[in-house]
Coordinates of C-alpha atoms (C1' of nucleotides) in Angstrom, one line a residue:
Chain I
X231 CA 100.5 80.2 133.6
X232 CA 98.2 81.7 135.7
X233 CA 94.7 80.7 136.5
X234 CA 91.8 83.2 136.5
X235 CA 88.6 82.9 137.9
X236 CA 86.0 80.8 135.8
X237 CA 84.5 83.2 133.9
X238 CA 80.8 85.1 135.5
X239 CA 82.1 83.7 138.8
X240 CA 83.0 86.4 141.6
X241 CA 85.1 86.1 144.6
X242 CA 84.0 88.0 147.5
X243 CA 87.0 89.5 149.2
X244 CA 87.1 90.2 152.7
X245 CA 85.9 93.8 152.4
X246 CA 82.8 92.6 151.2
X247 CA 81.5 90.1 152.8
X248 CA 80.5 92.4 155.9
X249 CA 77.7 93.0 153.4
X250 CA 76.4 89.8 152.4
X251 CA 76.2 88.7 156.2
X252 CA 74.0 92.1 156.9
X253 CA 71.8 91.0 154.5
X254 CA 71.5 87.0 155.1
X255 CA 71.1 88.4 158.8
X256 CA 68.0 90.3 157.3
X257 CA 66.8 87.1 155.6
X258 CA 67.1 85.0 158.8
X259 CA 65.4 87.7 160.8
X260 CA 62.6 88.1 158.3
X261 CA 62.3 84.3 158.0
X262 CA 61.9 83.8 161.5
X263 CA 59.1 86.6 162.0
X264 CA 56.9 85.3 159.1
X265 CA 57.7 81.6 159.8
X266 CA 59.4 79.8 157.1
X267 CA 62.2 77.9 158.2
X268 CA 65.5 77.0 156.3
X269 CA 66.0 74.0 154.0
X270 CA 69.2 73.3 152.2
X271 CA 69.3 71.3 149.6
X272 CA 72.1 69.8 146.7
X273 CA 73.8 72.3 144.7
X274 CA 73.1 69.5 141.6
X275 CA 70.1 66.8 141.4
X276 CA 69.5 64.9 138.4
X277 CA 69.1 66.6 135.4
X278 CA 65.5 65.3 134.8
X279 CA 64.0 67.3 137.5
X280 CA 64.9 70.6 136.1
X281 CA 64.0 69.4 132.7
X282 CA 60.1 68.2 133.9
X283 CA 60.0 71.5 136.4
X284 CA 60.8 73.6 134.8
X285 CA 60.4 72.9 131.4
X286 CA 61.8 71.5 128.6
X287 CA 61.4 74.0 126.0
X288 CA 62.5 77.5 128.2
X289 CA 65.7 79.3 127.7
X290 CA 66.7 78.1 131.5
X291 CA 66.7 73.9 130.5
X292 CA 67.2 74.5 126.2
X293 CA 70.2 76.5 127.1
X294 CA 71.8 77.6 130.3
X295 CA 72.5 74.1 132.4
X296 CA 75.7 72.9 133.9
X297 CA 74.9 69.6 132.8
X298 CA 77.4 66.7 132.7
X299 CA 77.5 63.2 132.7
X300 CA 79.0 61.9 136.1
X301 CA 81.5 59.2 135.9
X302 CA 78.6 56.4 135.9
X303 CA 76.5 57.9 133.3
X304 CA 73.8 59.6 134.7
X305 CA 73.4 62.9 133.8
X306 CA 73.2 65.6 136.5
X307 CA 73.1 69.4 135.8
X308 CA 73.7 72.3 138.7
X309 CA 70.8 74.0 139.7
X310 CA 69.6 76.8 137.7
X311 CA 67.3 77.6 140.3
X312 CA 65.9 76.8 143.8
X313 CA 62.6 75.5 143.6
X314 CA 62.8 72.4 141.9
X315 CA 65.2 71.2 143.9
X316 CA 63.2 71.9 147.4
X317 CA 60.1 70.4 146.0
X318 CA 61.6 67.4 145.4
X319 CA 63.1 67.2 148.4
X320 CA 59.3 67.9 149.7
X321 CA 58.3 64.6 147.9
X322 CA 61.3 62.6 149.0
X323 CA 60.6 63.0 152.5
X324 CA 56.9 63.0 152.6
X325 CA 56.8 66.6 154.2
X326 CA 52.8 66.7 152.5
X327 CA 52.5 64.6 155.9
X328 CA 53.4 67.8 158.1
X329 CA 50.7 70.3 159.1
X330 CA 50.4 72.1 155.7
X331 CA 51.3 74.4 154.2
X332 CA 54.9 73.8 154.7
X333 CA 56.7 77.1 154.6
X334 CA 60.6 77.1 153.4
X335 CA 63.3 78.8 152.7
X336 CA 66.7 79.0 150.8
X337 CA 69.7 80.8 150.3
X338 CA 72.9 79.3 148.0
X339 CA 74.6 79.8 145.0
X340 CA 72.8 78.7 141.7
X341 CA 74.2 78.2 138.2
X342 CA 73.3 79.0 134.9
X343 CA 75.4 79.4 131.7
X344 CA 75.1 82.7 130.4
X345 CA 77.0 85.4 129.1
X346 CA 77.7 87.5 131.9
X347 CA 77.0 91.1 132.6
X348 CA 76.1 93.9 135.0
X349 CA 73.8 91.8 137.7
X350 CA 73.6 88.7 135.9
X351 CA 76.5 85.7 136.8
X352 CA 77.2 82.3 135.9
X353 CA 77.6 81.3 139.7
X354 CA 74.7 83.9 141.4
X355 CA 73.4 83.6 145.2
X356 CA 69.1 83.8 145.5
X357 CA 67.6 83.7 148.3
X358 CA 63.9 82.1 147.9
X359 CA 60.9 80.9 150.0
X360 CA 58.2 78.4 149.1
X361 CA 54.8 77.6 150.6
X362 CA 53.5 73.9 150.0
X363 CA 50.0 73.2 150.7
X364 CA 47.6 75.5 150.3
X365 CA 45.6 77.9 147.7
X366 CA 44.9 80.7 150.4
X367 CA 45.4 84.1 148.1
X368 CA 46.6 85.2 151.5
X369 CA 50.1 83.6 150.6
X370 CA 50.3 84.6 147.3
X371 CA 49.9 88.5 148.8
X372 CA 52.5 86.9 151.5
X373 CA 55.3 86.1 149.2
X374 CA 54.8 89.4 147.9
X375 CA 55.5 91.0 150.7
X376 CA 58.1 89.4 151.9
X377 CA 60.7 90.9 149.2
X378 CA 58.9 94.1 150.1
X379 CA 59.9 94.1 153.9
X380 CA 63.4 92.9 153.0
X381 CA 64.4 95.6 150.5
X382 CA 62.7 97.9 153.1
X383 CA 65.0 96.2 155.9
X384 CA 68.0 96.5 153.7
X385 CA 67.7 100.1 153.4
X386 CA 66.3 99.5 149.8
X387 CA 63.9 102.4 148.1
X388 CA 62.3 102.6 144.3
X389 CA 62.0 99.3 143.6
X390 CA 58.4 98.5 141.8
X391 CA 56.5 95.8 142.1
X392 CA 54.4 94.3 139.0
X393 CA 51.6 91.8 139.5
X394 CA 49.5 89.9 136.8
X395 CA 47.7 86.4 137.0
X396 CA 48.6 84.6 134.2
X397 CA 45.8 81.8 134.9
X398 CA 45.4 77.9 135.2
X399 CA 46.0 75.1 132.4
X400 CA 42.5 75.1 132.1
X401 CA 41.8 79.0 130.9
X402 CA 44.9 79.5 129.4
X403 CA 43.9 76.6 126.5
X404 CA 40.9 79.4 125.8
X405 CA 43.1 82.1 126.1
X406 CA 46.3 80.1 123.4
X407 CA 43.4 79.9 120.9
X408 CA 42.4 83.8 121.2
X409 CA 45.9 84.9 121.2
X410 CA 46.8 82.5 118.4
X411 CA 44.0 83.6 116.2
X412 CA 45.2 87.5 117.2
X413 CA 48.9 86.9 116.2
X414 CA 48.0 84.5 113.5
X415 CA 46.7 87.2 111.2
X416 CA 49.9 89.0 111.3
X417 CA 52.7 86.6 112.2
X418 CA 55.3 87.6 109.6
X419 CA 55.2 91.3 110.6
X420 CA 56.9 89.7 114.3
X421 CA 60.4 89.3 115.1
X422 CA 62.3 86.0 113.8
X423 CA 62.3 85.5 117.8
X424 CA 58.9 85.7 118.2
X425 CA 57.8 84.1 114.8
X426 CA 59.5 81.0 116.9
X427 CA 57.4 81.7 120.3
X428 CA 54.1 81.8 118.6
X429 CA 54.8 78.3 117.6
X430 CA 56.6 77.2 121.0
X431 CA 55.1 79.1 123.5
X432 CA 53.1 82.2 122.4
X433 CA 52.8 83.4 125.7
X434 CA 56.0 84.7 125.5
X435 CA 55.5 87.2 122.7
X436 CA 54.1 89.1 125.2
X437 CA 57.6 89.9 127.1
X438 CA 59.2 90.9 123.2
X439 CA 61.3 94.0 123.6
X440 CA 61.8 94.7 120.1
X441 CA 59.5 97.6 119.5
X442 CA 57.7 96.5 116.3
X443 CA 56.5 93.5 118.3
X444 CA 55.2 96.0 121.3
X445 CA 53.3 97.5 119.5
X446 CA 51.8 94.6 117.6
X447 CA 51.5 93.2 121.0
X448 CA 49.0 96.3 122.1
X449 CA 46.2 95.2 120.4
X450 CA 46.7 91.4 121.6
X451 CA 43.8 89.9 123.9
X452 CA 44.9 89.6 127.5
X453 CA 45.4 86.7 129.7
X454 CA 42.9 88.3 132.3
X455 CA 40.2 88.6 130.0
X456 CA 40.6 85.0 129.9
X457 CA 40.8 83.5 133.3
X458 CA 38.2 80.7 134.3
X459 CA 36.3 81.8 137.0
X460 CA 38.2 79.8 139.7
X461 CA 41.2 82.2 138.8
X462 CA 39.6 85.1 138.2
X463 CA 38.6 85.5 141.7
X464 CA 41.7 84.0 143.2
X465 CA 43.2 86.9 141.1
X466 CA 40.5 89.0 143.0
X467 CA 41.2 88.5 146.3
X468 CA 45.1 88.5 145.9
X469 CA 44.0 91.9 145.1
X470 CA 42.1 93.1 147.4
X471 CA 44.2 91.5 150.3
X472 CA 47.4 93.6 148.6
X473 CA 45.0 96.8 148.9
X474 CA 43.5 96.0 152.2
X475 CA 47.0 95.6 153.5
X476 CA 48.5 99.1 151.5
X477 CA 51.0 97.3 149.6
X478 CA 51.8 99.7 146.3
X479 CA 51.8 97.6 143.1
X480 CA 50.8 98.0 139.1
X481 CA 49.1 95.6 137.6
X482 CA 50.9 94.3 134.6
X483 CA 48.9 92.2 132.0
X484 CA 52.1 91.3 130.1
X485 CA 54.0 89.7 132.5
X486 CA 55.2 86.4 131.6
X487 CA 57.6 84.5 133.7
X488 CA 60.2 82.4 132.0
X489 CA 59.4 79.1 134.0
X490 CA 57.1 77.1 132.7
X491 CA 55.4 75.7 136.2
X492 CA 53.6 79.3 137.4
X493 CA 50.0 79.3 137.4
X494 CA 47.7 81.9 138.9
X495 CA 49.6 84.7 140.1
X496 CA 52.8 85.6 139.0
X497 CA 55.3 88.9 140.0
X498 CA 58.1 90.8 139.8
X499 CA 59.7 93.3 141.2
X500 CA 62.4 95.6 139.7
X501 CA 64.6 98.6 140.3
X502 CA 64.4 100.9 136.9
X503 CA 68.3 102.3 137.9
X504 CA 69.8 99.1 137.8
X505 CA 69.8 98.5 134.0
X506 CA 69.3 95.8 131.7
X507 CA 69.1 92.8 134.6
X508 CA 66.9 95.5 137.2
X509 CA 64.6 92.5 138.4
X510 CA 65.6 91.7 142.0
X511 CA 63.3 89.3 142.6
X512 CA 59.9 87.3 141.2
X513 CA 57.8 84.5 142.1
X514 CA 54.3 83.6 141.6
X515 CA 52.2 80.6 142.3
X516 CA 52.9 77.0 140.8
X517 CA 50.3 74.8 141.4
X518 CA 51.2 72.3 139.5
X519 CA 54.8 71.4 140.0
X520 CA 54.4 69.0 143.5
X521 CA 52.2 66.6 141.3
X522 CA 54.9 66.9 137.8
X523 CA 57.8 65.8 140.2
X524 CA 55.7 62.9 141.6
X525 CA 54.0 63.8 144.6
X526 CA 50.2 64.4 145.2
X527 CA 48.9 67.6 143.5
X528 CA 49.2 70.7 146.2
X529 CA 48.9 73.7 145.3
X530 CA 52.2 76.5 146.3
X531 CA 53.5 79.9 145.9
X532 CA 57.3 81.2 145.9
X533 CA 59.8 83.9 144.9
X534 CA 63.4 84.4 144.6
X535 CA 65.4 87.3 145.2
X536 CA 69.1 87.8 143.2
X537 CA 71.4 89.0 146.3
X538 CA 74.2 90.4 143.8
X539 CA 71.0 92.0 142.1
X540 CA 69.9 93.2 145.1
X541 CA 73.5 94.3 146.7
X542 CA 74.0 96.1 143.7
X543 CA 70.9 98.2 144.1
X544 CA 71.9 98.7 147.7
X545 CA 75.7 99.9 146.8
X546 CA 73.9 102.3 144.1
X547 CA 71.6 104.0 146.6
X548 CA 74.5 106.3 148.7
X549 CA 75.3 106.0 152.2
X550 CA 76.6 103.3 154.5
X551 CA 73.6 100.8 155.0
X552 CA 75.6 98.5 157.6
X553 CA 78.1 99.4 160.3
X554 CA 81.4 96.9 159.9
X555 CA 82.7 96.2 163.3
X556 CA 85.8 97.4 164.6
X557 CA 88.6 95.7 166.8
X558 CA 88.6 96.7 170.5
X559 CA 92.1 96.8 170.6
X560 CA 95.7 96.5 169.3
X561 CA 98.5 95.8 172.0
X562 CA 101.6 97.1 171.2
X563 CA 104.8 95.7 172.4
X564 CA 108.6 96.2 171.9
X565 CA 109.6 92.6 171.6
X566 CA 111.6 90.1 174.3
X567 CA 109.8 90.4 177.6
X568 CA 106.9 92.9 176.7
X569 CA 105.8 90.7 173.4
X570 CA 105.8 87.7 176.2
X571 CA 103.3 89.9 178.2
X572 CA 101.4 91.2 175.2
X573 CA 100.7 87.7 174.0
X574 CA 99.5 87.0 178.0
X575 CA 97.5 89.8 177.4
X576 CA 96.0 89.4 174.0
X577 CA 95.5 85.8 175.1
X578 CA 93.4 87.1 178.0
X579 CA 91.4 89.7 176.7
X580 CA 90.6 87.4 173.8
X581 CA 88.9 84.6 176.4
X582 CA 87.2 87.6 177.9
X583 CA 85.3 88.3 174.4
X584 CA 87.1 91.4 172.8
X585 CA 88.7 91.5 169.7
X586 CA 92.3 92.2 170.0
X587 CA 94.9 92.9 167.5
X588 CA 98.7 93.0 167.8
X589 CA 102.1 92.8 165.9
X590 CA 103.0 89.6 164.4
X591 CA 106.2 91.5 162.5
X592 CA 108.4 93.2 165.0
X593 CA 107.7 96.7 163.7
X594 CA 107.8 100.0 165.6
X595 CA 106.0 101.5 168.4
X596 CA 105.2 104.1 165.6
X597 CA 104.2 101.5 162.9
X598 CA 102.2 99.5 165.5
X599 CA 100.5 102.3 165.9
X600 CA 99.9 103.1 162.7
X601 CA 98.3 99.8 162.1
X602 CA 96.0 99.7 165.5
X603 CA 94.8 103.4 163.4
X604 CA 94.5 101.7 160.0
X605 CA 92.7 98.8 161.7
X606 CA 90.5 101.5 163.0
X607 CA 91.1 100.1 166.7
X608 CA 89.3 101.9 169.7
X609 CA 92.1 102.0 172.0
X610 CA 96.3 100.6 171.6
X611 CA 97.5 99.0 174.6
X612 CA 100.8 99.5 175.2
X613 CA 103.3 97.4 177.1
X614 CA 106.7 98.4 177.3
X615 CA 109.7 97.7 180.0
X616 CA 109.1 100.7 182.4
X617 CA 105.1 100.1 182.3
X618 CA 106.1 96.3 183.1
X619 CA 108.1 96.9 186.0
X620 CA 104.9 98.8 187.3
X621 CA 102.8 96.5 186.6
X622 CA 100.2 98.9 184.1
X623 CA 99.8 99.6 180.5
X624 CA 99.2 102.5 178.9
X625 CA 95.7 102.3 177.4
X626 CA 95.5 105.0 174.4
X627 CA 91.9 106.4 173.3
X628 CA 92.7 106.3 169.2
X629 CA 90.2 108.8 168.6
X630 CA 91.0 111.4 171.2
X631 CA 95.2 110.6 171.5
X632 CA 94.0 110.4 175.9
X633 CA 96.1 107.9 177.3
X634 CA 95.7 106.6 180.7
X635 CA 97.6 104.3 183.2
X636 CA 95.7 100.7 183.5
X637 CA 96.9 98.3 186.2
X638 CA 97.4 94.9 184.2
X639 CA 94.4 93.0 185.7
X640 CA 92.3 95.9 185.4
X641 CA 92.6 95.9 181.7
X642 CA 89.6 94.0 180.8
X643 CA 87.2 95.8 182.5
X644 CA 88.6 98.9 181.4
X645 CA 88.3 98.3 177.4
X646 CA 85.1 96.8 178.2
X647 CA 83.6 99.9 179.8
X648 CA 84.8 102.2 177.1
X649 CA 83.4 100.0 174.6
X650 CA 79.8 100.4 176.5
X651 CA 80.4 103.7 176.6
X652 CA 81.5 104.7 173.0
X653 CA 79.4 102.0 171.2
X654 CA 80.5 98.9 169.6
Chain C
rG265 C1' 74.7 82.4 120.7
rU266 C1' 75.0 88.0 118.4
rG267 C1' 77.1 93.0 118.5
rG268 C1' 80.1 97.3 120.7
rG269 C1' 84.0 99.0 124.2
rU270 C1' 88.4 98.0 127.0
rA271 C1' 93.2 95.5 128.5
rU272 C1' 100.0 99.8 131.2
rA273 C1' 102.2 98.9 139.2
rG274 C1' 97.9 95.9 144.4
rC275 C1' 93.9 100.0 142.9
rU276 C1' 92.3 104.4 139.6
rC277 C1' 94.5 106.0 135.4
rA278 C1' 98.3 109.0 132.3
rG279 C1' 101.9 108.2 128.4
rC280 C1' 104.6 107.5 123.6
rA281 C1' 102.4 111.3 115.7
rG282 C1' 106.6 104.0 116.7
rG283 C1' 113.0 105.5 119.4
rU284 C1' 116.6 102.7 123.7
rU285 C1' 116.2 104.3 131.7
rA286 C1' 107.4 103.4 131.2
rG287 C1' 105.0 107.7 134.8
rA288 C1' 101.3 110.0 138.5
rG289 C1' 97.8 109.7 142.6
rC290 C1' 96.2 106.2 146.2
rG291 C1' 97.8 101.9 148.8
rC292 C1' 102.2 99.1 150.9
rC293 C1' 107.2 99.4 153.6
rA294 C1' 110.9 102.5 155.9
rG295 C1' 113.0 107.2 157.7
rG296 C1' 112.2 112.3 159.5
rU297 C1' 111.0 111.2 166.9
rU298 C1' 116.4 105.1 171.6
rG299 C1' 108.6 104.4 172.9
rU300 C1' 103.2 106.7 170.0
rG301 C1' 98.5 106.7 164.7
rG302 C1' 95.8 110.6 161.7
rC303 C1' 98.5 116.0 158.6
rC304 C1' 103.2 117.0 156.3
rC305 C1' 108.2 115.9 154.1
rU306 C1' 111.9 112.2 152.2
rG307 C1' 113.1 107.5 150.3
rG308 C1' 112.0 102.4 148.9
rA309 C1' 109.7 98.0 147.0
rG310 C1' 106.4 96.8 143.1
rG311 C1' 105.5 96.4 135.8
rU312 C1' 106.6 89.7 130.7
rC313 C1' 102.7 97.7 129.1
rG314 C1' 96.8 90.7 128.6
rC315 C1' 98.8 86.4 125.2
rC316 C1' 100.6 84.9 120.2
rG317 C1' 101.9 86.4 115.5
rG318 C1' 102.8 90.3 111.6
rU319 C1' 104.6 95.2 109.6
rU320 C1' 109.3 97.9 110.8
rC321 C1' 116.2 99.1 111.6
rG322 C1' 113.2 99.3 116.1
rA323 C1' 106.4 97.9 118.7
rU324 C1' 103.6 99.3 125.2
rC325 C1' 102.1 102.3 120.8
rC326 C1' 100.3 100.2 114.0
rC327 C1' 97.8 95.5 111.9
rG328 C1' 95.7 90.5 112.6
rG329 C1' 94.3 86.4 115.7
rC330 C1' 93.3 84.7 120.7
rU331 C1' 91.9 85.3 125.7
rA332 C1' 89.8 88.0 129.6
rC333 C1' 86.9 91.9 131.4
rU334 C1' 82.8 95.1 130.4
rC335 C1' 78.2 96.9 128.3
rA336 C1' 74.0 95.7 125.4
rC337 C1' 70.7 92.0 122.7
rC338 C1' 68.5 87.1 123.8
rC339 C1' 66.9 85.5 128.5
rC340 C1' 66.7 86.0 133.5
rA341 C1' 67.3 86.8 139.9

RNA sequence: GUGGGUAUAGCUCAGCAGGUUAGAGCGCCAGGUUGUGGCCCUGGAGGUCGCCGGUUCGAUCCCGGCUACUCACCCCA
């Protein structure tokens, strides 16, 4: 019998993963420039947290947890997402008594049961930032921008990004009874889906895709009509900051995010090629969520970025966008007393900080080369009896076929300077 | 959870209106040069034709079930 891969998990073969480590290098970088420093947390907690974060009636927690009972009976599910877990882990270790805000970042594998398809996995990698601590628009516009200057680091073009505020618990008890009254009159003309969300959570309706409930939907009041005045112009100056600062966005009055801890400002930002699953990344602002897991209420914003969403976009757009190194060289030897002195050599050059290849098989000159070509080496070494008894090798350029004499201690410096010379 | 498509070599795919030895290209290995890659030529290795059952003298091919992959819906990164 042979075992397959669980399904909507992906291995990443060595091909690839030159890839994800250009673009966690991105993440790091950026990271470091806007200062928000790493935090790693469990891949599971206890189920509870992401149950009260966020939320007990959303697809996310009704549906799509790894949960399991461990072998003493508490029930622990793997994390759907990365927020919950890093603000309890804020809580637990009292980091509200740091300078605020407290600016964080993640990147690991998170977990949800769904049916897989193109950009969306059971086992997916986000990368996400949070900011603890403070209300300042300025981080909202922040977190926006942050995606933004990644894609834009990555090489990545036509993405959009959508912004709406979809208010505090306060206005959005005004803004329930409005809609409410609005879909009430014509509930049964909505889809059986959304018949169910204007019971459970009629801000929802709003996201429908079925048609018939768009264009209901049109004529529906909008959250931002709605927003108490302390929203209204923390909406306002998100605004103006993402004008002041150039940053190209559409205002979306519709967007709804499918956690149930944003408040204030909430976004999204998608690439229209990618298909169904073409948002790369979200976030928005979540005042609440500190105080629901048990620490004191502070206010924070964050986003998450899908890196398979996001290397997908980059693989669509043509065109190498990072440069997979190449070995320095292969040494090639003909076995007995010139493999002894290849192995010296490889040995040697290694310690000296070049990447070296050789023949593990006992192949020919003319498949050694071969490989050292494959390989894509920038020069092959070669060591046979005559060169020995002179004491040289015979360095080979592999993209010009020039071959030089190379005294054996002078072989370090030699590849060296030619790497300098031809770029790494 | 719902619906559609697909499943033949490591990869991309042909194929047979059901007939006995299942093919190509690429890749891999070797030879054409007692010690030289890329191009070319020759040869070789590599397949339970996804799994189980049915129809049939005979199934990789037809039918059913299962599984996996895939796309879409729901939802989401």
């Amino acid at each position: 019998m042979n075992i397959q891969r669980p399904r909507g998990t992906n291995d990443i073969l060595p091909e690839e993963t030159g890839k994800w480590q250009f673009v966690e290098a991105k993440i790091r970088e950026l990271c470091r420039r806007y200062g928000y420093q790493e935090i790693r947390t469990p891949v599971f907690e206890h189920t509870e947290l992401f149950v009260r974060g966020i939320g007990e009636a959303t697809d996310i927690v009704e549906k799509e947890m790894y949960a399991f009972t461990d072998r003493s009976g508490r029930s622990l599910a793997l994390r759907p997402e990365g927020t919950a877990g890093v603000v309890r882990a804020f809580v637990e270790h009292r980091l509200d008594a740091r300078s605020l805000p407290v600016k964080l970042y993640y990147l690991g594998p998170m977990f949800r049961y769904e049916k897989p398809q193109a950009g969306r996995y059971r086992q997916f990698a986000q990368f996400g930032v949070e900011a603890i601590g403070s209300i300042d628009p300025f981080l909202d516009v922040e977190m926006i921008m942050l995606p933004i200057e990644l894609y834009r680091a990555c090489g990545l073009d036509g993405f959009q990004v959508q912004v709406n505020s979809i208010g505090c618990p306060k206005c959005r008890v005004q803004y329930r009874e409005a809609l409410l009254k609005h879909l009430g009159a014509n509930v049964d003309q909505f889809c059986p889906n959304c018949r169910r969300r204007i019971e459970r959570n009629p801000l929802r309706v709003l996201d429908c895709k079925e048609e018939k409930c768009r264009a209901l939907v049109g004529q529906v009041p909008l959250i931002t009509d709605y927003l108490c005045l302390e929203c209204a112009d923390h909406f306002q100056q998100v605004k103006e900051y993402l004008d002041q600062l150039g940053i190209d966005y559409v205002l979306n009055p519709q967007l709804v995010r499918g956690l149930d801890y944003y408040t204030k400002t909430v976004f999204e930002i998608t690439v229209p090629t990618l298909g169904a699953q073409n948002a790369i990344g979200a976030g928005g602002r979540y005042d609440g969520l500190v105080e629901e897991v048990g620490g004191k209420p502070l206010p924070a914003v964050g986003y998450a970025v899908g890196l398979e969403r996001l290397l997908l976009a980059l693989d669509q757009q043509a065109g190498r966008y990072y440069e997979e190194p190449r070995p320095d060289a292969y040494v090639a030897h003909f076995g007995g007393v010139t493999k002894a002195k290849a192995v010296e050599i490889v040995t040697d050059l290694r310690r000296r900080g070049l990447w070296v290849e050789m023949d593990y098989l006992g192949r020919s000159l003319k498949a050694q080369m071969k490989s050292a070509d494959k390989l894509g080496c920038r020069s092959a070494v070669i060591i046979g009896e005559s060169e020995l008894e002179r004491q040289i090798v015979k360095v080979r350029h592999m993209a010009t076929g020039d071959e030089q004499d190379v005294k054996l201690d002078q072989i370090a410096a030699y590849l060296t300077a030619d790497r300098e010379e031809h770029g790494a």
